[in-house]
mmCIF file of C-alpha atoms in Angstrom:
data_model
loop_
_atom_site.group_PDB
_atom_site.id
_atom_site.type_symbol
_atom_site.label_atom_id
_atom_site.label_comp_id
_atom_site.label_asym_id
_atom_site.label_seq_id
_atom_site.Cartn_x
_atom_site.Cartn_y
_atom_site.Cartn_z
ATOM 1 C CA UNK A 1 -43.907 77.494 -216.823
ATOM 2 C CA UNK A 2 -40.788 79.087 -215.981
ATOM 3 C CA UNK A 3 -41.053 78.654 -212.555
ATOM 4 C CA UNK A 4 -41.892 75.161 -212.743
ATOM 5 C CA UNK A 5 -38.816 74.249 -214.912
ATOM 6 C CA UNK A 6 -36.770 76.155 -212.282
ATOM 7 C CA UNK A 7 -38.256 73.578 -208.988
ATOM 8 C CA UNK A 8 -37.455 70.736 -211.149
ATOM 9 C CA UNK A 9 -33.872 71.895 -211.573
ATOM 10 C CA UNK A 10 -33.438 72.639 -207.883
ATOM 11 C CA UNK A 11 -35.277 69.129 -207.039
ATOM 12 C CA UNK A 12 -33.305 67.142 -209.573
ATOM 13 C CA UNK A 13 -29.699 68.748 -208.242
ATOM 14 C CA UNK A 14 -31.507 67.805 -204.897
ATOM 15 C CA UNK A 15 -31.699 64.138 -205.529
ATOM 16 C CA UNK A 16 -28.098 64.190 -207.314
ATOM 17 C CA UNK A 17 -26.203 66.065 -204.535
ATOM 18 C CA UNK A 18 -28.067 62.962 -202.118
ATOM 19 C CA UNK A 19 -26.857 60.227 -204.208
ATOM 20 C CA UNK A 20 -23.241 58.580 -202.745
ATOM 21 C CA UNK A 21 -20.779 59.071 -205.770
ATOM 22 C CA UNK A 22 -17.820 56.704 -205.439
ATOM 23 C CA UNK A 23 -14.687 58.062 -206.933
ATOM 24 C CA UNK A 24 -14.660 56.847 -210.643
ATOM 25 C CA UNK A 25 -17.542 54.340 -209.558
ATOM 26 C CA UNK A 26 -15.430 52.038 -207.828
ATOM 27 C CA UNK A 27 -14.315 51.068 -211.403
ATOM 28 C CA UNK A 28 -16.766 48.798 -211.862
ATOM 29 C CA UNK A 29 -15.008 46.048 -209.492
ATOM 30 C CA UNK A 30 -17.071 47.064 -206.431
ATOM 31 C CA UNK A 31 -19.888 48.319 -204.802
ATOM 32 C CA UNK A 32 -20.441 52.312 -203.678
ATOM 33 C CA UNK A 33 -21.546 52.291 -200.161
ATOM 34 C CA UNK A 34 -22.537 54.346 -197.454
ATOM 35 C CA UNK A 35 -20.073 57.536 -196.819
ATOM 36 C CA UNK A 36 -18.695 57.381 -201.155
ATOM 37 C CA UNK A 37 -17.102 54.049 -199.819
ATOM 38 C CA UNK A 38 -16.198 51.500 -202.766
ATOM 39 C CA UNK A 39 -16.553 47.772 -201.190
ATOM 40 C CA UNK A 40 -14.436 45.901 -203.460
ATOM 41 C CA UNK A 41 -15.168 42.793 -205.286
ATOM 42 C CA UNK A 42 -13.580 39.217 -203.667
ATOM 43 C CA UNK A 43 -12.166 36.453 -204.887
ATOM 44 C CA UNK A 44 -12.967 33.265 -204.390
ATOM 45 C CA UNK A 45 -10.334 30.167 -204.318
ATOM 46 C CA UNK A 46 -7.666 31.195 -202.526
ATOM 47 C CA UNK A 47 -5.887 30.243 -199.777
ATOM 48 C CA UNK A 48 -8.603 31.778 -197.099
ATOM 49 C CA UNK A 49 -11.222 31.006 -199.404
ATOM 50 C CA UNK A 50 -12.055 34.715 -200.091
ATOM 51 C CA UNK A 51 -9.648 37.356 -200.226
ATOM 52 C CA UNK A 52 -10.046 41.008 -202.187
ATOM 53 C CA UNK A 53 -9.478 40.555 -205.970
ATOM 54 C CA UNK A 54 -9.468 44.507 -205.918
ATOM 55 C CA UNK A 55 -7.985 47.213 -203.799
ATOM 56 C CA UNK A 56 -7.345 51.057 -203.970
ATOM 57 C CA UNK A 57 -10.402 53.832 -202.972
ATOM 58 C CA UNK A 58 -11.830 53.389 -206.305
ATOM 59 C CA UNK A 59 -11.083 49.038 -206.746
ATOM 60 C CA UNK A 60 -8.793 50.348 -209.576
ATOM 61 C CA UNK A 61 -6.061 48.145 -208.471
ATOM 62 C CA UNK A 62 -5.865 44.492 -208.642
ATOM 63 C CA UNK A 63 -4.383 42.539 -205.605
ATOM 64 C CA UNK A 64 -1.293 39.925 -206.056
ATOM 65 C CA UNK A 65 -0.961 36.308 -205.152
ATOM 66 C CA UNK A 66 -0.284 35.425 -201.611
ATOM 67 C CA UNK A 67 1.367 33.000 -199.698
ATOM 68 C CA UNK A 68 3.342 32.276 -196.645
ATOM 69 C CA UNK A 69 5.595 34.973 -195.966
ATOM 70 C CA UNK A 70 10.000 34.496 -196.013
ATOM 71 C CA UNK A 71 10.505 36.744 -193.685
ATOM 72 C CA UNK A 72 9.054 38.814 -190.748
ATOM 73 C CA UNK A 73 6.361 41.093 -191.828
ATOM 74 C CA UNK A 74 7.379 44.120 -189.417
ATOM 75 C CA UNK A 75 10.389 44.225 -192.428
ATOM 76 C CA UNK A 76 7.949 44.088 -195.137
ATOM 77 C CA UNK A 77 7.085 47.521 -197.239
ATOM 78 C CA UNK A 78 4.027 46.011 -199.176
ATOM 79 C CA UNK A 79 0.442 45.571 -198.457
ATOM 80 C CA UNK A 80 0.361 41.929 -196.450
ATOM 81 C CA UNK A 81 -2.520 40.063 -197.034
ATOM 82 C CA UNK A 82 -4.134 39.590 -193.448
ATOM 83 C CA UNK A 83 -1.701 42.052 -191.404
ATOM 84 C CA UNK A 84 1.165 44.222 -191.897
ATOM 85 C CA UNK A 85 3.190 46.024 -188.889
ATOM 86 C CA UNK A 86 5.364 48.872 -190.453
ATOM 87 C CA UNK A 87 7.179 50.962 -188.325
ATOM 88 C CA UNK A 88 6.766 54.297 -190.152
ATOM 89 C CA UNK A 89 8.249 57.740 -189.073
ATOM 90 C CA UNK A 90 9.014 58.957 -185.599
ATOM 91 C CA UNK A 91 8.724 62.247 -183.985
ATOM 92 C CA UNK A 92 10.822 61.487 -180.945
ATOM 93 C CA UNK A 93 12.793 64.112 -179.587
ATOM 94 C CA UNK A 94 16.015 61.277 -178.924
ATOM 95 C CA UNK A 95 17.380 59.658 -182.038
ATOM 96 C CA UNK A 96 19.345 57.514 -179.928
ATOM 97 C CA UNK A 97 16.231 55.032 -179.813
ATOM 98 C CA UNK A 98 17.389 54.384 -183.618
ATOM 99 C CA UNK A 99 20.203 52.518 -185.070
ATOM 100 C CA UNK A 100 21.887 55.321 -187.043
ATOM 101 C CA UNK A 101 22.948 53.227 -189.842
ATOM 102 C CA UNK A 102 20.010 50.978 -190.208
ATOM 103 C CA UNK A 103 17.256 52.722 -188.336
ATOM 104 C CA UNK A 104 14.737 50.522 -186.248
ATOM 105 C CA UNK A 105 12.729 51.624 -183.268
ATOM 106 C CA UNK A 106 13.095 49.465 -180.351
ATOM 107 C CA UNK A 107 9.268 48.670 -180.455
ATOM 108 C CA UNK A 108 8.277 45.584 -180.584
ATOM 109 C CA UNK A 109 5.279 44.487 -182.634
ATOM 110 C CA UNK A 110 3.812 40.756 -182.198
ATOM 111 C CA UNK A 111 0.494 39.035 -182.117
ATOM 112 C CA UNK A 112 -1.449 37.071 -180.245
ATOM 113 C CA UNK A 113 -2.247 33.460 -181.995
ATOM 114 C CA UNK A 114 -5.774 32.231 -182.785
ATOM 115 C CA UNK A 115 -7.039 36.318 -182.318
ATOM 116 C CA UNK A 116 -8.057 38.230 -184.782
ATOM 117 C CA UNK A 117 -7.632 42.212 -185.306
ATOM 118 C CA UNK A 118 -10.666 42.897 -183.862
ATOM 119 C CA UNK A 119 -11.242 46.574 -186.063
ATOM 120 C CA UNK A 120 -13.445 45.842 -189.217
ATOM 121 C CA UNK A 121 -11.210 48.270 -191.364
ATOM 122 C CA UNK A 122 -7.041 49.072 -191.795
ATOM 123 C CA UNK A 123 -5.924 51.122 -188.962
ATOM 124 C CA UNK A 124 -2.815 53.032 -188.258
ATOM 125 C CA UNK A 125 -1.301 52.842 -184.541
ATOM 126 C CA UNK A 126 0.498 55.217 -182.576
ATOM 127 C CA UNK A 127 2.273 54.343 -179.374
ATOM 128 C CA UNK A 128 3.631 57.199 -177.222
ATOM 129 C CA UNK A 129 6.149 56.707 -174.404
ATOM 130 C CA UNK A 130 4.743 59.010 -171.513
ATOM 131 C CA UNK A 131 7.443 58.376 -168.529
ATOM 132 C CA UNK A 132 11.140 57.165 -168.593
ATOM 133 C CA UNK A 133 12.829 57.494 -165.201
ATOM 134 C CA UNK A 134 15.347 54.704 -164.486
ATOM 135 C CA UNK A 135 15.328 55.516 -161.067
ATOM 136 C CA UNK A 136 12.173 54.798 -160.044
ATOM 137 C CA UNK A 137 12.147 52.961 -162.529
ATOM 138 C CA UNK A 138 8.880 53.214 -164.024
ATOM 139 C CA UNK A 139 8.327 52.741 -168.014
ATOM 140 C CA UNK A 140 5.182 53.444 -169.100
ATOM 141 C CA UNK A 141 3.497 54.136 -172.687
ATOM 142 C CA UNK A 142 -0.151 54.677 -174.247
ATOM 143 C CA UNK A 143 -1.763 54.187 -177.258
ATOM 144 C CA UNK A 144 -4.235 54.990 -179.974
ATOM 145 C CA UNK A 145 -5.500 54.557 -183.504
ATOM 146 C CA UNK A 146 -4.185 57.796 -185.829
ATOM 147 C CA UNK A 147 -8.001 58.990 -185.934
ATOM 148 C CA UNK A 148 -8.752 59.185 -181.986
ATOM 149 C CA UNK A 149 -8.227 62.381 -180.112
ATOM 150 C CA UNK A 150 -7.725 60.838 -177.112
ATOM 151 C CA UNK A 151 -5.048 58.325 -175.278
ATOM 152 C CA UNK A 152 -5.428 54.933 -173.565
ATOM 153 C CA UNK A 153 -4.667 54.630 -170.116
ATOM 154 C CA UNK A 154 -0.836 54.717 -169.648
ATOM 155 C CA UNK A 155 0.808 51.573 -169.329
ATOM 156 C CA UNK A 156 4.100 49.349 -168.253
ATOM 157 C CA UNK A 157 6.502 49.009 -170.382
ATOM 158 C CA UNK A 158 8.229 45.418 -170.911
ATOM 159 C CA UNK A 159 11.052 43.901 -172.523
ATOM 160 C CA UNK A 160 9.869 40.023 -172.939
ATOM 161 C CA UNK A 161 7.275 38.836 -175.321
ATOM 162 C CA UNK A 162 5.554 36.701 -173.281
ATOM 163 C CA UNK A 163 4.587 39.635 -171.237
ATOM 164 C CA UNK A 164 3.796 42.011 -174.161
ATOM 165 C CA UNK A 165 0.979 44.506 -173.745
ATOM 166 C CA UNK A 166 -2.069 44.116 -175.505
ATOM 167 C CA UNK A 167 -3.373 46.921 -177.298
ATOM 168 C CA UNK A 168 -6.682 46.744 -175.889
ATOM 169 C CA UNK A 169 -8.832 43.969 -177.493
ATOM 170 C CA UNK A 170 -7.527 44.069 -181.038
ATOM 171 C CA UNK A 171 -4.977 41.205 -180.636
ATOM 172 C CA UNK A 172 -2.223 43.639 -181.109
ATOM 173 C CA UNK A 173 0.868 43.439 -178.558
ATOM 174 C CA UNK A 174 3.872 45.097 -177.397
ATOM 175 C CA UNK A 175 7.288 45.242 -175.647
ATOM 176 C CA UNK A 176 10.550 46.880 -176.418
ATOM 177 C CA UNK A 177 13.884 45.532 -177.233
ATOM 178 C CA UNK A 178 15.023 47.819 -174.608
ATOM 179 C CA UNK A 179 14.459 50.817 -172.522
ATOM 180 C CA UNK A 180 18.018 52.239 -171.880
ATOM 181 C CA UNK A 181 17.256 54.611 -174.708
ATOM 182 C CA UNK A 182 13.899 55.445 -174.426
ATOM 183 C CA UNK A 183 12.338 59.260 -173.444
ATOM 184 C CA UNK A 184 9.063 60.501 -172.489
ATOM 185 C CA UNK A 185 7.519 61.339 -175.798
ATOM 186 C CA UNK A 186 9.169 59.112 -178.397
ATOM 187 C CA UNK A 187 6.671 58.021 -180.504
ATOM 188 C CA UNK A 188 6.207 54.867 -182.818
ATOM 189 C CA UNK A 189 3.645 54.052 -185.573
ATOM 190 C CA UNK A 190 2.655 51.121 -187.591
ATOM 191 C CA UNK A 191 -0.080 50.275 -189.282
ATOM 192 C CA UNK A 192 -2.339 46.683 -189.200
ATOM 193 C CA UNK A 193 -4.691 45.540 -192.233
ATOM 194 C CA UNK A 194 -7.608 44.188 -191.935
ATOM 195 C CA UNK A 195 -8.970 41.011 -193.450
ATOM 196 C CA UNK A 196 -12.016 39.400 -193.068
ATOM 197 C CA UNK A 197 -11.549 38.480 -189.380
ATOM 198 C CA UNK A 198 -8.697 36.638 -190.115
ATOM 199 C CA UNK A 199 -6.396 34.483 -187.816
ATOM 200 C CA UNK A 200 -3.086 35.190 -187.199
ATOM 201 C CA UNK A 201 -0.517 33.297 -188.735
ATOM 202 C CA UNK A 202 2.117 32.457 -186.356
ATOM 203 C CA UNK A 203 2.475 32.030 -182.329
ATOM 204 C CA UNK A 204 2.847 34.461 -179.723
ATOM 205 C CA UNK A 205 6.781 35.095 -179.876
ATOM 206 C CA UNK A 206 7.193 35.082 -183.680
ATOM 207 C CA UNK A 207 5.083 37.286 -185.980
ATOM 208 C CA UNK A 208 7.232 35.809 -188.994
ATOM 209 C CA UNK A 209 5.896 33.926 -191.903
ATOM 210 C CA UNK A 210 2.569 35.729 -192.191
ATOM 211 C CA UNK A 211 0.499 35.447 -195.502
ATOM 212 C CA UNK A 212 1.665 38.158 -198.157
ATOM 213 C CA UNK A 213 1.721 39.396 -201.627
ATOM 214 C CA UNK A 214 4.220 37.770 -203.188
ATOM 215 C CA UNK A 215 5.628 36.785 -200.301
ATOM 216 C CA UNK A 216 7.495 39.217 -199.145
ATOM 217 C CA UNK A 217 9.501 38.489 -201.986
ATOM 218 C CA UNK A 218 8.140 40.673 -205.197
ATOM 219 C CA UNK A 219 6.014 43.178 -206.463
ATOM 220 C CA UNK A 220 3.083 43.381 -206.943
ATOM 221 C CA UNK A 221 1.845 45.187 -210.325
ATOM 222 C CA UNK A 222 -1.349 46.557 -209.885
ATOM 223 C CA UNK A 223 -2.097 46.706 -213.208
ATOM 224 C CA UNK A 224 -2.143 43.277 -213.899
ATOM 225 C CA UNK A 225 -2.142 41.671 -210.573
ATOM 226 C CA UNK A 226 0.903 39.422 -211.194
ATOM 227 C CA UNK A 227 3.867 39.223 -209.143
ATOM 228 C CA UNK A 228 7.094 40.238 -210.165
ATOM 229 C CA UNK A 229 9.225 38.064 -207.959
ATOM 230 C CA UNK A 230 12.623 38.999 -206.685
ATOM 231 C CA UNK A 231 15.979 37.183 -208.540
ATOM 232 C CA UNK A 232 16.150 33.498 -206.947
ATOM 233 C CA UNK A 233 12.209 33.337 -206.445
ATOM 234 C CA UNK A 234 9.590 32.311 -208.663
ATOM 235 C CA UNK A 235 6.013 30.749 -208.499
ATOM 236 C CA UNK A 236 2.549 32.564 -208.812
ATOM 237 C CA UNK A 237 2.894 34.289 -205.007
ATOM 238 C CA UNK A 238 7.136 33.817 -204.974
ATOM 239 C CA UNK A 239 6.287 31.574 -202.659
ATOM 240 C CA UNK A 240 9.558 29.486 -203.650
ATOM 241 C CA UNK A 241 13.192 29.595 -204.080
ATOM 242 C CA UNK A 242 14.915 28.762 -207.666
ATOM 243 C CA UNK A 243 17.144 25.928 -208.568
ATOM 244 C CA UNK A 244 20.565 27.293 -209.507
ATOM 245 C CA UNK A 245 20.688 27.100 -213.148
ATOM 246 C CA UNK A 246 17.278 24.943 -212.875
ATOM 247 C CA UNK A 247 19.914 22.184 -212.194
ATOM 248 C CA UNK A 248 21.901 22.251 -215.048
ATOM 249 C CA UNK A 249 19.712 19.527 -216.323
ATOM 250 C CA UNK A 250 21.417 16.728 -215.278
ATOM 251 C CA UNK A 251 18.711 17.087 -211.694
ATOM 252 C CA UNK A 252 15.638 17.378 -210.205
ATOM 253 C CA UNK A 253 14.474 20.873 -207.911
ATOM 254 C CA UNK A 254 12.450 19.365 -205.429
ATOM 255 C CA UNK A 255 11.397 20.910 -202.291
ATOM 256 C CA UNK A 256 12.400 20.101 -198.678
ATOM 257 C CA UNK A 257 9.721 18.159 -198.245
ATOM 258 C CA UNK A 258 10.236 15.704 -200.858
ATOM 259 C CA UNK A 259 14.234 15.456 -199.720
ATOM 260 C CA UNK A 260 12.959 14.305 -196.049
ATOM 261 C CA UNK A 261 10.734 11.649 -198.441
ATOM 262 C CA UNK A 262 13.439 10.433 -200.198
ATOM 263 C CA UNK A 263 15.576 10.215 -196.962
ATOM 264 C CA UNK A 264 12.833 8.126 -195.732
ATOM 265 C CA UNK A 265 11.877 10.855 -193.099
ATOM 266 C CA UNK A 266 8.962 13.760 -193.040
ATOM 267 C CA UNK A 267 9.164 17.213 -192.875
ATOM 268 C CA UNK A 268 6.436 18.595 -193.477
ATOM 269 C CA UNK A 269 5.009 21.077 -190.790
ATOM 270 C CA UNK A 270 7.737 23.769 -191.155
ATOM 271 C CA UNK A 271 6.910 26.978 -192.536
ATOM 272 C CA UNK A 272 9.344 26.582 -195.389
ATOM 273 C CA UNK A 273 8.332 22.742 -196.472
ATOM 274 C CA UNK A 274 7.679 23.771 -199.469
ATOM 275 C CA UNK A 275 9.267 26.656 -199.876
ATOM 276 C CA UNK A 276 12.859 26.513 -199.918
ATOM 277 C CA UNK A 277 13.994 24.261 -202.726
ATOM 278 C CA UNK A 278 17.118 22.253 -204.032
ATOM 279 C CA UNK A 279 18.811 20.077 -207.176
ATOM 280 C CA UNK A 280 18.804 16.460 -206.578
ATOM 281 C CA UNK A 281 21.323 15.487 -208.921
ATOM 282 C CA UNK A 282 21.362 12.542 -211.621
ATOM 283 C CA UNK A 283 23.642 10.051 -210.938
ATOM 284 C CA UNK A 284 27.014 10.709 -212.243
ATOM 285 C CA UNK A 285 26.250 14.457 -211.079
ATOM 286 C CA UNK A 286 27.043 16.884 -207.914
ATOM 287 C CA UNK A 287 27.194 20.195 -206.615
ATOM 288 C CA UNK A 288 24.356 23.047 -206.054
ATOM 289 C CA UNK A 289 23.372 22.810 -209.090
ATOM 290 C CA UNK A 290 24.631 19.480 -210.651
ATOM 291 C CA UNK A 291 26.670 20.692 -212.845
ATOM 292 C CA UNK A 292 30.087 19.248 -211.542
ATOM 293 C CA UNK A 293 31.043 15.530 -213.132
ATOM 294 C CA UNK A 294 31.793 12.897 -210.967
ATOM 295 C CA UNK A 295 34.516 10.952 -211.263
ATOM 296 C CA UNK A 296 34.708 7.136 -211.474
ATOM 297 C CA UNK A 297 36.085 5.794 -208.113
ATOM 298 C CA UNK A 298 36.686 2.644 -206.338
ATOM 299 C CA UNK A 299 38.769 0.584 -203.564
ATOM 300 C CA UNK A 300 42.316 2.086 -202.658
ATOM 301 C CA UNK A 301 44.611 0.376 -203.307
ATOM 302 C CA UNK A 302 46.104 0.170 -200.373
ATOM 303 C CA UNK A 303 43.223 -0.561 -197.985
ATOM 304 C CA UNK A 304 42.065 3.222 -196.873
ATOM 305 C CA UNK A 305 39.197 5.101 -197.077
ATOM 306 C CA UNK A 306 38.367 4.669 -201.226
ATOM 307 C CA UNK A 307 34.839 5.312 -203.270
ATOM 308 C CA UNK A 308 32.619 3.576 -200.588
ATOM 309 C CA UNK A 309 33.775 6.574 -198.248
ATOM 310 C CA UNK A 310 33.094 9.179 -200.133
ATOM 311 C CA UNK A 311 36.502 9.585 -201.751
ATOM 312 C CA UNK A 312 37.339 10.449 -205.115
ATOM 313 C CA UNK A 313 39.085 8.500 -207.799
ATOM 314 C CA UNK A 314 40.011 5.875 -204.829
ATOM 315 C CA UNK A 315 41.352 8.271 -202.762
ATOM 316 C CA UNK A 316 44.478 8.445 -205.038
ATOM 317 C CA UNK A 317 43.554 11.396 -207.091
ATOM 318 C CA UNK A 318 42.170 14.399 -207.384
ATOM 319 C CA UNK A 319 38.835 14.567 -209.513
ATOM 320 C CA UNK A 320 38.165 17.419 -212.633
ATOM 321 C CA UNK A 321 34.605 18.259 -211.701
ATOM 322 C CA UNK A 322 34.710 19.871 -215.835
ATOM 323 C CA UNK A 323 35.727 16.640 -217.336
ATOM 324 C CA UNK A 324 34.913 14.119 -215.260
ATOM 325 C CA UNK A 325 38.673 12.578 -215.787
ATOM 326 C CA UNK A 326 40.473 11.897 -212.047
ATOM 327 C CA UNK A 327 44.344 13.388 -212.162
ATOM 328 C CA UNK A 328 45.797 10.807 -210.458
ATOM 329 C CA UNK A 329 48.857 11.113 -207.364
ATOM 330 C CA UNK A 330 52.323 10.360 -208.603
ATOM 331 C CA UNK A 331 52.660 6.186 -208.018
ATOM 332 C CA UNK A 332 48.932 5.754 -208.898
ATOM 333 C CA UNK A 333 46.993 4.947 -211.892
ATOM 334 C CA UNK A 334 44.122 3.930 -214.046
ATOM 335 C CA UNK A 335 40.629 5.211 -214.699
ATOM 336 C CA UNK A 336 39.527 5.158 -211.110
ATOM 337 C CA UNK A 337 43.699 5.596 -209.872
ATOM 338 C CA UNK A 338 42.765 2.203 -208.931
ATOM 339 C CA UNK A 339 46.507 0.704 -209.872
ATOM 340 C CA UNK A 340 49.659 1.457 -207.839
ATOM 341 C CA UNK A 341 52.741 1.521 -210.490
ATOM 342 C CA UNK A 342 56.338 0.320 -209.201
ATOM 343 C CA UNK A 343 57.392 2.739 -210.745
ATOM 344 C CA UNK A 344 57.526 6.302 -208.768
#
């Protein structure tokens, strides 16, 4: 009896110790997979149609709104949604490759438009400068991801995008900003993230504008999976600029878009569209945020430029933008310093 009890408690530790176990479960927002590897729940209706609703080794944390990125995404410290390029430490034995104020390795990171990263999970980079002679001169670098043991074939080394070197298939490119300052074994990481076979974003020579949490211009709490946006941006993702004082209403914050309506124009296949926003004022208002009076204005009264040109108070005074009240020049008059007195 004993001895059966005992090869049912080695069998059943057996089976356990052969089950995957998924730290904490994956949470219960995903699925454990071969290796203990969570698979995260998506979510649907978004701007790719599917993105990850959770993220983290255990789908703990919730993922953030994205949209269209402000700025260039090498800059960008947060998780991008579709690809990131981070320039992370550097074990080069020259620090002159750096700015020493505002350090920035010379590497270049861009993309390759309509590819995708060709890797089906994140990967981290490295990129290795092998020989620096300017007297031959001969450049050259290799790669790798952060897991392989061994290097790619070395490499030339370029300074112009359009003749960047791909990083083997993964739609990945390089160049450097310059080589005065490079040496044989400086050495550059970033990192790329995969997602879903994604597109990139933007063309060839610009790897700006790239979809990201909160735009580049929040953060992201994981907690919740809101953005906090930076001061001046606002929206779901941050994906737009604020009014000043939300026009001090006397206005309307409309985007770009809708000015180049207005104006009878379009412009609507720029990045920032509908991004970048502004205060059309009400009449009788100006200024960024319409909160400056205008005054009334008119003719001058002597035949020059008056209120059809643009001028203020008939180009014989000088408006209070508080009041709305035009001081007018000694010898003129009126509401609109429309009058001319004989008296002076």
């Amino acid at each position: 009896m004993a001895r059966g009890l005992l090869l049912a408690a080695v069998a059943l530790t057996m089976l356990v110790a052969a089950q995957a176990s998924c730290p904490n479960q994956c949470s219960g927002h995903g699925v454990c997979g071969t290796n203990d590897i969570c698979t995260c729940y998506k979510q649907s209706g978004t701007v790719w149609g599917t993105r990850d609703g959770w993220t983290g080794a255990d789908c703990s944390l919730r993922t953030c709104p994205t949209a269209v990125a402000f700025d260039t995404i090498s800059t960008q410290e947060q998780r991008v949604f579709g690809y990131k390029f981070t320039p992370a430490s550097t074990h080069a034995n020259t620090t002159s490759t750096f700015d020493s104020v505002n350090p920035e390795t010379s590497l270049r990171v861009t993309v390759l438009h309509g590819s995708t990263f060709s890797d089906s999970q994140d990967r981290n980079f490295m990129v290795r400068v092998t020989v620096s002679e300017e007297t031959t001169p001969e450049y050259l670098f290799e790669w790798k991801y952060d897991t392989d043991t061994m290097w790619s074939n070395e490499m030339t080394m370029t300074t112009e995008w359009w003749a960047a070197q791909d990083l083997g298939s993964t739609g990945v490119r390089v160049y450097w900003a310059n080589l005065a300052n490079t040496e044989a074994g400086d050495l550059y990481e970033f990192s790329a993230v995969h997602n879903e076979g994604v597109d990139f974003y933007d063309r060839n020579d610009n790897t700006a504008h790239q979809n990201q949490e909160c735009s580049g211009r929040g953060s992201c709490d994981r907690k919740t999976g809101s953005c906090t946006c930076d001061v001046g941006y606002g929206g779901e993702a941050c994906a737009r600029t604020l009014c000043p004082s939300d026009c001090s209403g006397h206005g309307v914050c409309q985007s770009q878009s809708r000015f180049a309506v207005d104006a009878g124009t379009t412009y609507s296949n720029a990045w920032d569209a509908d991004k970048h926003m502004g205060c059309k004022c009400d009449g009788g208002f100006r200024g960024l945020d319409c909160a400056m009076r205008e005054c009334p204005s008119g003719a001058d009264p002597l035949g020059a430029d008056g209120g059809a040109e643009g001028r203020d108070c008939s180009g014989r005074g000088k408006c209070d933008y508080s009041s709305g009240v035009c001081n007018c020049f000694r010898g003129y008059f009126g509401e609109r310093c429309e009058y001319q007195t004989n008296f002076v």
